[in-house]
Amino acid sequence: MEAYAATASPPTTTAMCVDKLSHQLFSLLETRLLGGWCPSVPGTPARALLDGGRVRVLAIDGCGAGAEDALLAAAALARLEARLRDRTGDPDARVADFFDVAAGAGAGGVLAAMLLLRGADGRPRYSAQEALAFVAGSVGTKGWCGRRGRWAKLFRRGSRGGDRTLRRVFGDATLRDTVAPLLVPCYDLATAAPFVFSRADAVESDTFDFRLRDVCAAACAAGGAVAPVRSVDGLTAVAAASGGVAAMCNPAGTAITHALHNKQEFPLATGVDDLLVLSIGAGASAANGSSTPMPARSPSPRELARVTAEGVADMVDESLGMAFGRARGSNYVRIQAGKALVPIRTDEASVAAEAMLAQRNVESVLFRERRLSERTNAEKVDALAAELVKEQERRRRSPLPNVAIKQVGTPARLSSATTASSGTGTARTASTMPSPASWESRR
């Protein structure tokens, strides 16, 4: 310090010396601090000591208005959950235990909300296998295109059957009643701007806390806008249109942006190298997969909206592929149906799910190449399960957590599905949510 003060140097040289000294001081301080934390691991780099793993992101597309759009996602997640249970030896492991944030649009929003919904015991209420059973059992007697299926009713504006289904699945639970951050993007017609239903905002204020059944109804509004979605305190109203209609059906970009900029919950996420993303595309359209020639007519507004949404979803995937660069195969995994399927019935849903998982999708990077994936969707799921288990172990060994999920702090800010007494609150939530076995009997 004295040597720098006694030397008369030009301003530029002095600034360079100060920067060098500051770097040396901070390096020394960092070394001393890390040495105090982990004296038993001499010579270990600072990055390795503080490496708490990557932030794990789940994004589920929702471009269309049919159960086929959710079948691939539900089947992939059910397979992932089974592989996670095998690798960890935990028969009660859930998909939500291995992801830090989940985003879903349209049909994907319903799936994401189901997997993250907190049950009476504080654990995820539904397993991925139960979600798959819900989707597979929701097809009408006339196949994917039938209008009598429970799932199809979710996508018809003003459908009483759809409202009753969402009420039975979610009860009075709100965005706060999830085990991990949930994001459901939509389009607010009142402000002519995108809007994201977010648990992080709901925890901060009742003004942004919405009931999950209302959020999912908005996400499924394939016919256009629904009645204004109001917050639990009634102060906020969103004239929501579904992500598919608004060409926002691929929520992966929304989820990644949230993870990189939400420093309160993800303080160490600074770039794509700090993320592990699973993006699941919509299933192939049964109508488009039919071998019967399409009639010579003008496409309907719904068909045009779907084509547009699928195109935008592909563009988002291509852009993310370029952003991840060489880490695309390790940090960014995309699962999507490779080709369309012919219309199927309820009892053939499991066969269709296996067929989608056995396909290889086309991978593309914006302004670069398009090629057929070397691995099937099932092989990608199995490889991802291994990576997720490694991330879990790495996180347990890290002295500094890389995820700090916001919790509801005071009883005054608890949601309508939770009270100051945890026993009373969980009982109220569970009382309106039936077991998956009773879904078929209530159709």
JSON list of N, CA and C in Angstrom, two decimals, residues 118-146:
[
{"chain": "A", "resi": 118, "resn": "ARG", "atom": "N", "xyz": [-49.46, -28.81, -3.67]},
{"chain": "A", "resi": 118, "resn": "ARG", "atom": "CA", "xyz": [-49.09, -29.35, -2.37]},
{"chain": "A", "resi": 118, "resn": "ARG", "atom": "C", "xyz": [-50.28, -30.07, -1.74]},
{"chain": "A", "resi": 119, "resn": "GLY", "atom": "N", "xyz": [-50.03, -31.25, -1.22]},
{"chain": "A", "resi": 119, "resn": "GLY", "atom": "CA", "xyz": [-51.08, -32.04, -0.59]},
{"chain": "A", "resi": 119, "resn": "GLY", "atom": "C", "xyz": [-51.17, -31.78, 0.89]},
{"chain": "A", "resi": 120, "resn": "ALA", "atom": "N", "xyz": [-52.01, -32.57, 1.56]},
{"chain": "A", "resi": 120, "resn": "ALA", "atom": "CA", "xyz": [-52.24, -32.37, 2.99]},
{"chain": "A", "resi": 120, "resn": "ALA", "atom": "C", "xyz": [-50.99, -32.65, 3.83]},
{"chain": "A", "resi": 121, "resn": "ASP", "atom": "N", "xyz": [-50.11, -33.51, 3.34]},
{"chain": "A", "resi": 121, "resn": "ASP", "atom": "CA", "xyz": [-48.90, -33.84, 4.08]},
{"chain": "A", "resi": 121, "resn": "ASP", "atom": "C", "xyz": [-47.71, -32.97, 3.71]},
{"chain": "A", "resi": 122, "resn": "GLY", "atom": "N", "xyz": [-47.93, -31.95, 2.90]},
{"chain": "A", "resi": 122, "resn": "GLY", "atom": "CA", "xyz": [-46.85, -31.08, 2.48]},
{"chain": "A", "resi": 122, "resn": "GLY", "atom": "C", "xyz": [-46.10, -31.58, 1.26]},
{"chain": "A", "resi": 123, "resn": "ARG", "atom": "N", "xyz": [-46.37, -32.81, 0.83]},
{"chain": "A", "resi": 123, "resn": "ARG", "atom": "CA", "xyz": [-45.74, -33.38, -0.34]},
{"chain": "A", "resi": 123, "resn": "ARG", "atom": "C", "xyz": [-46.58, -33.08, -1.57]},
{"chain": "A", "resi": 124, "resn": "PRO", "atom": "N", "xyz": [-46.03, -33.27, -2.79]},
{"chain": "A", "resi": 124, "resn": "PRO", "atom": "CA", "xyz": [-46.84, -33.08, -4.00]},
{"chain": "A", "resi": 124, "resn": "PRO", "atom": "C", "xyz": [-48.08, -33.96, -3.97]},
{"chain": "A", "resi": 125, "resn": "ARG", "atom": "N", "xyz": [-49.23, -33.34, -4.28]},
{"chain": "A", "resi": 125, "resn": "ARG", "atom": "CA", "xyz": [-50.51, -34.04, -4.16]},
{"chain": "A", "resi": 125, "resn": "ARG", "atom": "C", "xyz": [-50.64, -35.18, -5.18]},
{"chain": "A", "resi": 126, "resn": "TYR", "atom": "N", "xyz": [-50.22, -34.95, -6.42]},
{"chain": "A", "resi": 126, "resn": "TYR", "atom": "CA", "xyz": [-50.39, -35.94, -7.48]},
{"chain": "A", "resi": 126, "resn": "TYR", "atom": "C", "xyz": [-49.03, -36.40, -8.00]},
{"chain": "A", "resi": 127, "resn": "SER", "atom": "N", "xyz": [-48.93, -37.67, -8.29]},
{"chain": "A", "resi": 127, "resn": "SER", "atom": "CA", "xyz": [-47.75, -38.20, -8.93]},
{"chain": "A", "resi": 127, "resn": "SER", "atom": "C", "xyz": [-47.88, -38.02, -10.44]},
{"chain": "A", "resi": 128, "resn": "ALA", "atom": "N", "xyz": [-46.79, -38.21, -11.15]},
{"chain": "A", "resi": 128, "resn": "ALA", "atom": "CA", "xyz": [-46.83, -38.11, -12.61]},
{"chain": "A", "resi": 128, "resn": "ALA", "atom": "C", "xyz": [-47.67, -39.22, -13.21]},
{"chain": "A", "resi": 129, "resn": "GLN", "atom": "N", "xyz": [-47.65, -40.39, -12.58]},
{"chain": "A", "resi": 129, "resn": "GLN", "atom": "CA", "xyz": [-48.47, -41.49, -13.07]},
{"chain": "A", "resi": 129, "resn": "GLN", "atom": "C", "xyz": [-49.96, -41.17, -12.93]},
{"chain": "A", "resi": 130, "resn": "GLU", "atom": "N", "xyz": [-50.33, -40.50, -11.85]},
{"chain": "A", "resi": 130, "resn": "GLU", "atom": "CA", "xyz": [-51.72, -40.09, -11.66]},
{"chain": "A", "resi": 130, "resn": "GLU", "atom": "C", "xyz": [-52.12, -39.02, -12.66]},
{"chain": "A", "resi": 131, "resn": "ALA", "atom": "N", "xyz": [-51.18, -38.13, -12.97]},
{"chain": "A", "resi": 131, "resn": "ALA", "atom": "CA", "xyz": [-51.47, -37.12, -14.00]},
{"chain": "A", "resi": 131, "resn": "ALA", "atom": "C", "xyz": [-51.66, -37.77, -15.36]},
{"chain": "A", "resi": 132, "resn": "LEU", "atom": "N", "xyz": [-50.85, -38.79, -15.66]},
{"chain": "A", "resi": 132, "resn": "LEU", "atom": "CA", "xyz": [-51.01, -39.51, -16.92]},
{"chain": "A", "resi": 132, "resn": "LEU", "atom": "C", "xyz": [-52.36, -40.22, -16.97]},
{"chain": "A", "resi": 133, "resn": "ALA", "atom": "N", "xyz": [-52.76, -40.81, -15.86]},
{"chain": "A", "resi": 133, "resn": "ALA", "atom": "CA", "xyz": [-54.07, -41.47, -15.82]},
{"chain": "A", "resi": 133, "resn": "ALA", "atom": "C", "xyz": [-55.19, -40.47, -16.02]},
{"chain": "A", "resi": 134, "resn": "PHE", "atom": "N", "xyz": [-55.02, -39.27, -15.50]},
{"chain": "A", "resi": 134, "resn": "PHE", "atom": "CA", "xyz": [-56.03, -38.22, -15.68]},
{"chain": "A", "resi": 134, "resn": "PHE", "atom": "C", "xyz": [-56.16, -37.84, -17.15]},
{"chain": "A", "resi": 135, "resn": "VAL", "atom": "N", "xyz": [-55.02, -37.67, -17.82]},
{"chain": "A", "resi": 135, "resn": "VAL", "atom": "CA", "xyz": [-55.04, -37.29, -19.24]},
{"chain": "A", "resi": 135, "resn": "VAL", "atom": "C", "xyz": [-55.57, -38.43, -20.09]},
{"chain": "A", "resi": 136, "resn": "ALA", "atom": "N", "xyz": [-55.06, -39.65, -19.87]},
{"chain": "A", "resi": 136, "resn": "ALA", "atom": "CA", "xyz": [-55.46, -40.79, -20.70]},
{"chain": "A", "resi": 136, "resn": "ALA", "atom": "C", "xyz": [-56.92, -41.13, -20.50]},
{"chain": "A", "resi": 137, "resn": "GLY", "atom": "N", "xyz": [-57.45, -40.88, -19.31]},
{"chain": "A", "resi": 137, "resn": "GLY", "atom": "CA", "xyz": [-58.84, -41.19, -19.04]},
{"chain": "A", "resi": 137, "resn": "GLY", "atom": "C", "xyz": [-59.79, -40.08, -19.38]},
{"chain": "A", "resi": 138, "resn": "SER", "atom": "N", "xyz": [-59.28, -39.02, -20.01]},
{"chain": "A", "resi": 138, "resn": "SER", "atom": "CA", "xyz": [-60.10, -37.85, -20.31]},
{"chain": "A", "resi": 138, "resn": "SER", "atom": "C", "xyz": [-60.53, -37.79, -21.76]},
{"chain": "A", "resi": 139, "resn": "VAL", "atom": "N", "xyz": [-60.21, -38.81, -22.54]},
{"chain": "A", "resi": 139, "resn": "VAL", "atom": "CA", "xyz": [-60.55, -38.81, -23.95]},
{"chain": "A", "resi": 139, "resn": "VAL", "atom": "C", "xyz": [-62.00, -39.25, -24.12]},
{"chain": "A", "resi": 140, "resn": "GLY", "atom": "N", "xyz": [-62.70, -38.62, -25.02]},
{"chain": "A", "resi": 140, "resn": "GLY", "atom": "CA", "xyz": [-64.09, -38.98, -25.26]},
{"chain": "A", "resi": 140, "resn": "GLY", "atom": "C", "xyz": [-64.24, -40.31, -25.98]},
{"chain": "A", "resi": 141, "resn": "THR", "atom": "N", "xyz": [-65.47, -40.75, -26.10]},
{"chain": "A", "resi": 141, "resn": "THR", "atom": "CA", "xyz": [-65.73, -42.04, -26.75]},
{"chain": "A", "resi": 141, "resn": "THR", "atom": "C", "xyz": [-65.41, -42.01, -28.23]},
{"chain": "A", "resi": 142, "resn": "LYS", "atom": "N", "xyz": [-65.28, -40.82, -28.82]},
{"chain": "A", "resi": 142, "resn": "LYS", "atom": "CA", "xyz": [-64.97, -40.70, -30.25]},
{"chain": "A", "resi": 142, "resn": "LYS", "atom": "C", "xyz": [-63.50, -40.38, -30.48]},
{"chain": "A", "resi": 143, "resn": "GLY", "atom": "N", "xyz": [-62.65, -40.65, -29.49]},
{"chain": "A", "resi": 143, "resn": "GLY", "atom": "CA", "xyz": [-61.22, -40.42, -29.67]},
{"chain": "A", "resi": 143, "resn": "GLY", "atom": "C", "xyz": [-60.84, -39.01, -29.28]},
{"chain": "A", "resi": 144, "resn": "TRP", "atom": "N", "xyz": [-59.65, -38.59, -29.77]},
{"chain": "A", "resi": 144, "resn": "TRP", "atom": "CA", "xyz": [-59.12, -37.27, -29.41]},
{"chain": "A", "resi": 144, "resn": "TRP", "atom": "C", "xyz": [-60.06, -36.15, -29.83]},
{"chain": "A", "resi": 145, "resn": "CYS", "atom": "N", "xyz": [-60.71, -36.29, -30.95]},
{"chain": "A", "resi": 145, "resn": "CYS", "atom": "CA", "xyz": [-61.53, -35.21, -31.47]},
{"chain": "A", "resi": 145, "resn": "CYS", "atom": "C", "xyz": [-62.93, -35.19, -30.89]},
{"chain": "A", "resi": 146, "resn": "GLY", "atom": "N", "xyz": [-63.30, -36.17, -30.06]},
{"chain": "A", "resi": 146, "resn": "GLY", "atom": "CA", "xyz": [-64.63, -36.18, -29.49]},
{"chain": "A", "resi": 146, "resn": "GLY", "atom": "C", "xyz": [-64.84, -35.02, -28.54]}
]
